[in-house]
Amino acid sequence: MADDFDTGNMFQDPEGFYPPEMEPTYAEHTMLSGQVVRVRLVGSHPLYGNMLWNAGRISSDYIETHAPTLIAGKDVLEIGAAAGVPSIVSAIKGARTTVMTDYPDPDLVDNMRQNADAATSMIPAGSSLHVTGYKWGSDVEPLKAYIPEESRAEGFDVLIMADVVYSYREHSNLVKTMQQNMKRTKNAVALVIFTPYQPWLLPQTQKFFPLAEQCGFTVTKVFEKLTDKALFEEDPGDEKLKRTVFGYELRWADDQLG
């Protein structure tokens, strides 16, 4: 029997069935120098690319304050960059190479690339800013390929890790990323900066640090800063903790150096 059954429009979603996609928004970060970094945010995204995080702003201030010794002339990698403000500030403050990364999702990567392109006029000659997708714990050679050839094999001087350790199930991959990317020198450093937006998960978040110590790093708390307001004010939990940004520097332990 011929199959002439016509479904018509049975499987077609009615107009307005799905809510319209949210349009991108924009945010500004005013540097301590007075320069303004304007970034585009993804309209809505499950990986929170639609926000400019408190830890990202505070990371940027910390980078700018310590730029002469921390950033200038260095090779810098940011993971979980979202809008990428710390990467952009690093490039503006004279990093030799800055690589801005986040999960390899086309919308996130395209958004980071637009922000990097928009900042081009603020970046001095001799500094380069690159954008790529990267899944934590995966092959690092494509990241190192952005470093000038003469020091490519050594890795990065600085890793920026703002608001990534909340993902406690990924702690082992974050540590692996540090181990494979961070130059084995006394001055190489990973900046781990976060806010406990969900305070009840803070004990889980803090497990990252003893794990890092077990894997060859020293952990030094360098600041604790209270912001004006919580990013998610409506969420439950200790209000002060939701407004607090914690900053740590992680370096190679002496017995890990060549």
C-alpha positions as YAML, in Angstrom:
chain: A
units: angstrom
residues:
- id: 1
  name: MET
  ca: [0.00, 0.00, 0.00]
- id: 2
  name: ALA
  ca: [1.35, 3.40, -0.92]
- id: 3
  name: ASP
  ca: [2.27, 5.60, 2.02]
- id: 4
  name: ASP
  ca: [0.39, 8.75, 1.19]
- id: 5
  name: PHE
  ca: [-0.32, 9.84, 4.74]
- id: 6
  name: ASP
  ca: [0.06, 13.62, 4.93]
- id: 7
  name: THR
  ca: [1.04, 15.00, 8.32]
- id: 8
  name: GLY
  ca: [0.46, 18.54, 7.22]
- id: 9
  name: ASN
  ca: [1.83, 20.96, 9.82]
- id: 10
  name: MET
  ca: [1.43, 18.51, 12.70]
- id: 11
  name: PHE
  ca: [5.11, 18.69, 13.74]
- id: 12
  name: GLN
  ca: [5.64, 22.35, 13.09]
- id: 13
  name: ASP
  ca: [6.01, 24.44, 16.24]
- id: 14
  name: PRO
  ca: [3.43, 27.20, 16.40]
- id: 15
  name: GLU
  ca: [4.66, 30.75, 16.09]
- id: 16
  name: GLY
  ca: [5.85, 32.04, 19.45]
- id: 17
  name: PHE
  ca: [6.20, 28.52, 20.88]
- id: 18
  name: TYR
  ca: [9.80, 29.22, 21.93]
- id: 19
  name: PRO
  ca: [10.70, 32.47, 23.69]
- id: 20
  name: PRO
  ca: [12.80, 34.79, 21.51]
- id: 21
  name: GLU
  ca: [16.56, 34.68, 22.04]
- id: 22
  name: MET
  ca: [17.78, 37.44, 24.31]
- id: 23
  name: GLU
  ca: [19.81, 40.13, 22.60]
- id: 24
  name: PRO
  ca: [23.44, 40.68, 23.62]
- id: 25
  name: THR
  ca: [24.07, 43.33, 26.24]
- id: 26
  name: TYR
  ca: [27.14, 45.41, 27.00]
- id: 27
  name: ALA
  ca: [29.08, 46.17, 30.15]
- id: 28
  name: GLU
  ca: [31.95, 48.48, 31.02]
- id: 29
  name: HIS
  ca: [34.96, 48.02, 33.25]
- id: 30
  name: THR
  ca: [36.76, 51.21, 34.25]
- id: 31
  name: MET
  ca: [40.43, 50.51, 34.77]
- id: 32
  name: LEU
  ca: [42.36, 52.14, 37.60]
- id: 33
  name: SER
  ca: [44.08, 54.21, 34.92]
- id: 34
  name: GLY
  ca: [40.71, 55.60, 33.84]
- id: 35
  name: GLN
  ca: [40.63, 53.67, 30.55]
- id: 36
  name: VAL
  ca: [37.28, 52.03, 29.86]
- id: 37
  name: VAL
  ca: [37.01, 48.48, 28.57]
- id: 38
  name: ARG
  ca: [33.60, 47.91, 26.99]
- id: 39
  name: VAL
  ca: [32.61, 44.31, 26.38]
- id: 40
  name: ARG
  ca: [29.76, 42.52, 24.71]
- id: 41
  name: LEU
  ca: [27.96, 39.84, 26.74]
- id: 42
  name: VAL
  ca: [26.12, 36.87, 25.26]
- id: 43
  name: GLY
  ca: [22.39, 37.56, 25.62]
- id: 44
  name: SER
  ca: [21.70, 34.35, 27.53]
- id: 45
  name: HIS
  ca: [23.93, 31.35, 28.00]
- id: 46
  name: PRO
  ca: [24.01, 28.25, 30.23]
- id: 47
  name: LEU
  ca: [27.73, 28.83, 30.85]
- id: 48
  name: TYR
  ca: [27.08, 32.35, 32.15]
- id: 49
  name: GLY
  ca: [28.71, 34.18, 29.27]
- id: 50
  name: ASN
  ca: [25.97, 36.77, 29.74]
- id: 51
  name: MET
  ca: [27.54, 38.32, 32.85]
- id: 52
  name: LEU
  ca: [30.53, 40.40, 33.87]
- id: 53
  name: TRP
  ca: [31.51, 38.65, 37.08]
- id: 54
  name: ASN
  ca: [32.72, 40.39, 40.24]
- id: 55
  name: ALA
  ca: [35.80, 38.15, 40.29]
- id: 56
  name: GLY
  ca: [36.60, 39.23, 36.73]
- id: 57
  name: ARG
  ca: [36.52, 42.89, 37.71]
- id: 58
  name: ILE
  ca: [38.63, 42.34, 40.83]
- id: 59
  name: SER
  ca: [41.07, 40.14, 38.90]
- id: 60
  name: SER
  ca: [41.48, 42.95, 36.41]
- id: 61
  name: ASP
  ca: [42.21, 45.46, 39.19]
- id: 62
  name: TYR
  ca: [44.76, 43.10, 40.73]
- id: 63
  name: ILE
  ca: [46.45, 42.55, 37.37]
- id: 64
  name: GLU
  ca: [46.59, 46.27, 36.70]
- id: 65
  name: THR
  ca: [47.99, 47.08, 40.16]
- id: 66
  name: HIS
  ca: [50.79, 44.53, 39.84]
- id: 67
  name: ALA
  ca: [51.31, 44.79, 36.09]
- id: 68
  name: PRO
  ca: [54.97, 45.97, 36.08]
- id: 69
  name: THR
  ca: [56.17, 42.75, 37.75]
- id: 70
  name: LEU
  ca: [53.27, 40.39, 37.12]
- id: 71
  name: ILE
  ca: [52.25, 41.05, 33.52]
- id: 72
  name: ALA
  ca: [54.61, 43.26, 31.49]
- id: 73
  name: GLY
  ca: [56.50, 41.21, 28.92]
- id: 74
  name: LYS
  ca: [54.93, 37.95, 30.14]
- id: 75
  name: ASP
  ca: [52.91, 35.22, 28.43]
- id: 76
  name: VAL
  ca: [49.42, 35.03, 29.94]
- id: 77
  name: LEU
  ca: [46.64, 32.44, 29.67]
- id: 78
  name: GLU
  ca: [43.09, 33.00, 30.91]
- id: 79
  name: ILE
  ca: [40.75, 30.04, 31.28]
- id: 80
  name: GLY
  ca: [37.00, 30.44, 31.74]
- id: 81
  name: ALA
  ca: [37.32, 33.98, 30.44]
- id: 82
  name: ALA
  ca: [33.64, 34.69, 29.59]
- id: 83
  name: ALA
  ca: [33.73, 38.31, 28.38]
- id: 84
  name: GLY
  ca: [37.52, 38.36, 28.79]
- id: 85
  name: VAL
  ca: [38.13, 41.59, 30.70]
- id: 86
  name: PRO
  ca: [41.20, 40.27, 32.63]
- id: 87
  name: SER
  ca: [42.75, 39.14, 29.33]
- id: 88
  name: ILE
  ca: [42.10, 42.49, 27.71]
- id: 89
  name: VAL
  ca: [43.57, 44.35, 30.69]
- id: 90
  name: SER
  ca: [46.63, 42.08, 30.60]
- id: 91
  name: ALA
  ca: [47.20, 42.91, 26.94]
- id: 92
  name: ILE
  ca: [46.69, 46.63, 27.57]
- id: 93
  name: LYS
  ca: [49.23, 46.50, 30.41]
- id: 94
  name: GLY
  ca: [51.92, 45.04, 28.19]
- id: 95
  name: ALA
  ca: [51.75, 41.24, 28.34]
- id: 96
  name: ARG
  ca: [53.82, 39.85, 25.48]
- id: 97
  name: THR
  ca: [51.19, 37.21, 24.68]
- id: 98
  name: THR
  ca: [47.67, 36.89, 26.07]
- id: 99
  name: VAL
  ca: [45.45, 33.93, 25.21]
- id: 100
  name: MET
  ca: [41.78, 34.31, 26.15]
- id: 101
  name: THR
  ca: [39.89, 31.01, 26.38]
- id: 102
  name: ASP
  ca: [36.59, 29.58, 27.44]
- id: 103
  name: TYR
  ca: [34.63, 26.42, 26.71]
- id: 104
  name: PRO
  ca: [34.69, 25.74, 22.93]
- id: 105
  name: ASP
  ca: [31.13, 26.84, 22.36]
- id: 106
  name: PRO
  ca: [30.72, 28.87, 19.14]
- id: 107
  name: ASP
  ca: [28.68, 31.64, 20.77]
- id: 108
  name: LEU
  ca: [31.15, 32.09, 23.63]
- id: 109
  name: VAL
  ca: [34.21, 32.03, 21.39]
- id: 110
  name: ASP
  ca: [32.68, 34.43, 18.87]
- id: 111
  name: ASN
  ca: [31.74, 36.81, 21.68]
- id: 112
  name: MET
  ca: [35.27, 36.74, 23.11]
- id: 113
  name: ARG
  ca: [36.67, 37.40, 19.66]
- id: 114
  name: GLN
  ca: [34.43, 40.43, 19.20]
- id: 115
  name: ASN
  ca: [35.60, 41.82, 22.56]
- id: 116
  name: ALA
  ca: [39.25, 41.23, 21.69]
- id: 117
  name: ASP
  ca: [38.80, 42.95, 18.33]
- id: 118
  name: ALA
  ca: [37.07, 45.92, 19.97]
- id: 119
  name: ALA
  ca: [40.05, 46.41, 22.32]
- id: 120
  name: THR
  ca: [42.69, 46.41, 19.56]
- id: 121
  name: SER
  ca: [43.26, 50.16, 19.64]
- id: 122
  name: MET
  ca: [44.05, 50.03, 23.38]
- id: 123
  name: ILE
  ca: [46.72, 47.34, 23.10]
- id: 124
  name: PRO
  ca: [50.30, 48.60, 22.69]
- id: 125
  name: ALA
  ca: [52.70, 47.45, 20.01]
- id: 126
  name: GLY
  ca: [54.57, 44.35, 21.07]
- id: 127
  name: SER
  ca: [51.56, 42.84, 22.83]
- id: 128
  name: SER
  ca: [49.28, 40.30, 21.20]
- id: 129
  name: LEU
  ca: [45.82, 39.09, 22.23]
- id: 130
  name: HIS
  ca: [44.44, 35.78, 20.93]
- id: 131
  name: VAL
  ca: [41.11, 33.99, 21.36]
- id: 132
  name: THR
  ca: [40.35, 30.29, 21.24]
- id: 133
  name: GLY
  ca: [38.09, 27.64, 22.74]
- id: 134
  name: TYR
  ca: [39.57, 25.29, 25.32]
- id: 135
  name: LYS
  ca: [38.13, 22.48, 27.42]
- id: 136
  name: TRP
  ca: [39.87, 22.18, 30.78]
- id: 137
  name: GLY
  ca: [42.28, 19.28, 30.97]
- id: 138
  name: SER
  ca: [42.52, 18.75, 27.21]
- id: 139
  name: ASP
  ca: [45.56, 19.07, 24.91]
- id: 140
  name: VAL
  ca: [47.50, 22.25, 25.66]
- id: 141
  name: GLU
  ca: [49.74, 22.36, 22.59]
- id: 142
  name: PRO
  ca: [47.27, 24.53, 20.60]
- id: 143
  name: LEU
  ca: [47.41, 27.06, 23.47]
- id: 144
  name: LYS
  ca: [51.20, 27.09, 23.68]
- id: 145
  name: ALA
  ca: [51.37, 27.60, 19.91]
- id: 146
  name: TYR
  ca: [50.51, 31.27, 20.49]
- id: 147
  name: ILE
  ca: [53.68, 31.80, 22.56]
- id: 148
  name: PRO
  ca: [56.73, 32.97, 20.59]
- id: 149
  name: GLU
  ca: [58.72, 29.97, 19.44]
- id: 150
  name: GLU
  ca: [61.83, 30.59, 21.54]
- id: 151
  name: SER
  ca: [59.91, 30.03, 24.80]
- id: 152
  name: ARG
  ca: [56.91, 28.03, 23.59]
- id: 153
  name: ALA
  ca: [57.96, 24.75, 25.19]
- id: 154
  name: GLU
  ca: [58.24, 26.37, 28.64]
- id: 155
  name: GLY
  ca: [54.61, 27.44, 28.84]
- id: 156
  name: PHE
  ca: [52.89, 30.48, 30.33]
- id: 157
  name: ASP
  ca: [54.15, 32.83, 33.02]
- id: 158
  name: VAL
  ca: [50.68, 33.68, 34.33]
- id: 159
  name: LEU
  ca: [47.39, 31.79, 34.41]
- id: 160
  name: ILE
  ca: [44.22, 33.73, 35.19]
- id: 161
  name: MET
  ca: [41.49, 31.59, 36.76]
- id: 162
  name: ALA
  ca: [38.61, 33.85, 37.78]
- id: 163
  name: ASP
  ca: [35.44, 32.17, 39.06]
- id: 164
  name: VAL
  ca: [36.28, 28.69, 37.80]
- id: 165
  name: VAL
  ca: [36.88, 26.73, 41.01]
- id: 166
  name: TYR
  ca: [33.16, 26.82, 41.88]
- id: 167
  name: SER
  ca: [32.92, 23.94, 39.36]
- id: 168
  name: TYR
  ca: [34.21, 21.47, 41.93]
- id: 169
  name: ARG
  ca: [33.65, 18.44, 39.71]
- id: 170
  name: GLU
  ca: [36.28, 19.93, 37.38]
- id: 171
  name: HIS
  ca: [38.95, 20.50, 40.03]
- id: 172
  name: SER
  ca: [41.18, 17.70, 38.76]
- id: 173
  name: ASN
  ca: [41.01, 19.06, 35.20]
- id: 174
  name: LEU
  ca: [41.79, 22.57, 36.44]
- id: 175
  name: VAL
  ca: [44.88, 21.30, 38.26]
- id: 176
  name: LYS
  ca: [45.90, 19.33, 35.17]
- id: 177
  name: THR
  ca: [45.54, 22.49, 33.09]
- id: 178
  name: MET
  ca: [47.84, 24.32, 35.52]
- id: 179
  name: GLN
  ca: [50.41, 21.53, 35.49]
- id: 180
  name: GLN
  ca: [50.57, 21.40, 31.70]
- id: 181
  name: ASN
  ca: [50.50, 25.14, 30.98]
- id: 182
  name: MET
  ca: [52.41, 26.88, 33.77]
- id: 183
  name: LYS
  ca: [56.09, 27.53, 33.25]
- id: 184
  name: ARG
  ca: [58.23, 25.69, 35.83]
- id: 185
  name: THR
  ca: [59.90, 28.74, 37.26]
- id: 186
  name: LYS
  ca: [59.79, 30.34, 40.68]
- id: 187
  name: ASN
  ca: [57.96, 33.40, 39.42]
- id: 188
  name: ALA
  ca: [55.27, 31.67, 37.35]
- id: 189
  name: VAL
  ca: [51.87, 32.05, 38.99]
- id: 190
  name: ALA
  ca: [48.22, 31.08, 38.71]
- id: 191
  name: LEU
  ca: [45.78, 33.70, 39.96]
- id: 192
  name: VAL
  ca: [42.78, 31.90, 41.42]
- id: 193
  name: ILE
  ca: [40.10, 34.43, 42.27]
- id: 194
  name: PHE
  ca: [36.50, 33.59, 43.13]
- id: 195
  name: THR
  ca: [33.31, 34.57, 44.91]
- id: 196
  name: PRO
  ca: [31.12, 31.99, 46.72]
- id: 197
  name: TYR
  ca: [27.91, 32.96, 44.92]
- id: 198
  name: GLN
  ca: [26.37, 29.83, 46.44]
- id: 199
  name: PRO
  ca: [27.80, 30.00, 49.97]
- id: 200
  name: TRP
  ca: [26.58, 26.54, 50.93]
- id: 201
  name: LEU
  ca: [29.00, 25.11, 48.32]
- id: 202
  name: LEU
  ca: [32.04, 26.95, 49.69]
- id: 203
  name: PRO
  ca: [33.45, 23.83, 51.44]
- id: 204
  name: GLN
  ca: [33.36, 22.02, 48.09]
- id: 205
  name: THR
  ca: [35.00, 24.96, 46.32]
- id: 206
  name: GLN
  ca: [37.79, 25.16, 48.88]
- id: 207
  name: LYS
  ca: [38.78, 21.53, 48.24]
- id: 208
  name: PHE
  ca: [40.57, 22.82, 45.15]
- id: 209
  name: PHE
  ca: [43.42, 24.23, 47.22]
- id: 210
  name: PRO
  ca: [44.55, 21.10, 49.11]
- id: 211
  name: LEU
  ca: [44.26, 19.19, 45.83]
- id: 212
  name: ALA
  ca: [46.57, 21.73, 44.18]
- id: 213
  name: GLU
  ca: [49.03, 21.39, 47.06]
- id: 214
  name: GLN
  ca: [49.03, 17.62, 46.67]
- id: 215
  name: CYS
  ca: [49.88, 18.11, 43.00]
- id: 216
  name: GLY
  ca: [52.96, 20.28, 43.52]
- id: 217
  name: PHE
  ca: [51.74, 23.84, 44.13]
- id: 218
  name: THR
  ca: [51.97, 26.26, 47.00]
- id: 219
  name: VAL
  ca: [48.87, 28.27, 47.88]
- id: 220
  name: THR
  ca: [49.02, 31.84, 49.20]
- id: 221
  name: LYS
  ca: [45.97, 33.95, 49.98]
- id: 222
  name: VAL
  ca: [46.71, 37.48, 48.75]
- id: 223
  name: PHE
  ca: [43.46, 39.34, 49.35]
- id: 224
  name: GLU
  ca: [39.85, 39.26, 50.48]
- id: 225
  name: LYS
  ca: [37.70, 42.06, 49.14]
- id: 226
  name: LEU
  ca: [34.09, 42.94, 49.94]
- id: 227
  name: THR
  ca: [32.16, 44.27, 46.92]
- id: 228
  name: ASP
  ca: [29.27, 46.72, 47.08]
- id: 229
  name: LYS
  ca: [26.60, 44.15, 46.27]
- id: 230
  name: ALA
  ca: [26.14, 40.49, 45.44]
- id: 231
  name: LEU
  ca: [25.88, 39.52, 41.80]
- id: 232
  name: PHE
  ca: [22.88, 37.26, 42.53]
- id: 233
  name: GLU
  ca: [21.11, 39.25, 45.23]
- id: 234
  name: GLU
  ca: [17.95, 37.13, 45.15]
- id: 235
  name: ASP
  ca: [19.79, 33.87, 45.87]
- id: 236
  name: PRO
  ca: [19.81, 32.42, 49.40]
- id: 237
  name: GLY
  ca: [22.87, 32.23, 51.61]
- id: 238
  name: ASP
  ca: [25.15, 34.45, 53.65]
- id: 239
  name: GLU
  ca: [24.95, 37.94, 52.17]
- id: 240
  name: LYS
  ca: [28.51, 38.90, 53.11]
- id: 241
  name: LEU
  ca: [29.99, 35.78, 51.55]
- id: 242
  name: LYS
  ca: [28.08, 36.42, 48.32]
- id: 243
  name: ARG
  ca: [29.75, 39.84, 48.17]
- id: 244
  name: THR
  ca: [33.27, 38.68, 49.02]
- id: 245
  name: VAL
  ca: [35.97, 38.05, 46.43]
- id: 246
  name: PHE
  ca: [38.86, 35.83, 47.54]
- id: 247
  name: GLY
  ca: [42.23, 35.99, 45.78]
- id: 248
  name: TYR
  ca: [45.00, 33.39, 45.81]
- id: 249
  name: GLU
  ca: [48.35, 32.99, 44.10]
- id: 250
  name: LEU
  ca: [49.46, 29.45, 43.30]
- id: 251
  name: ARG
  ca: [53.09, 28.76, 42.44]
- id: 252
  name: TRP
  ca: [55.23, 25.68, 41.94]
- id: 253
  name: ALA
  ca: [56.59, 24.20, 45.15]
- id: 254
  name: ASP
  ca: [60.38, 24.26, 45.39]
- id: 255
  name: ASP
  ca: [60.67, 20.52, 44.89]
- id: 256
  name: GLN
  ca: [58.85, 20.85, 41.56]
- id: 257
  name: LEU
  ca: [61.38, 23.25, 40.06]
- id: 258
  name: GLY
  ca: [64.17, 21.97, 37.85]
...
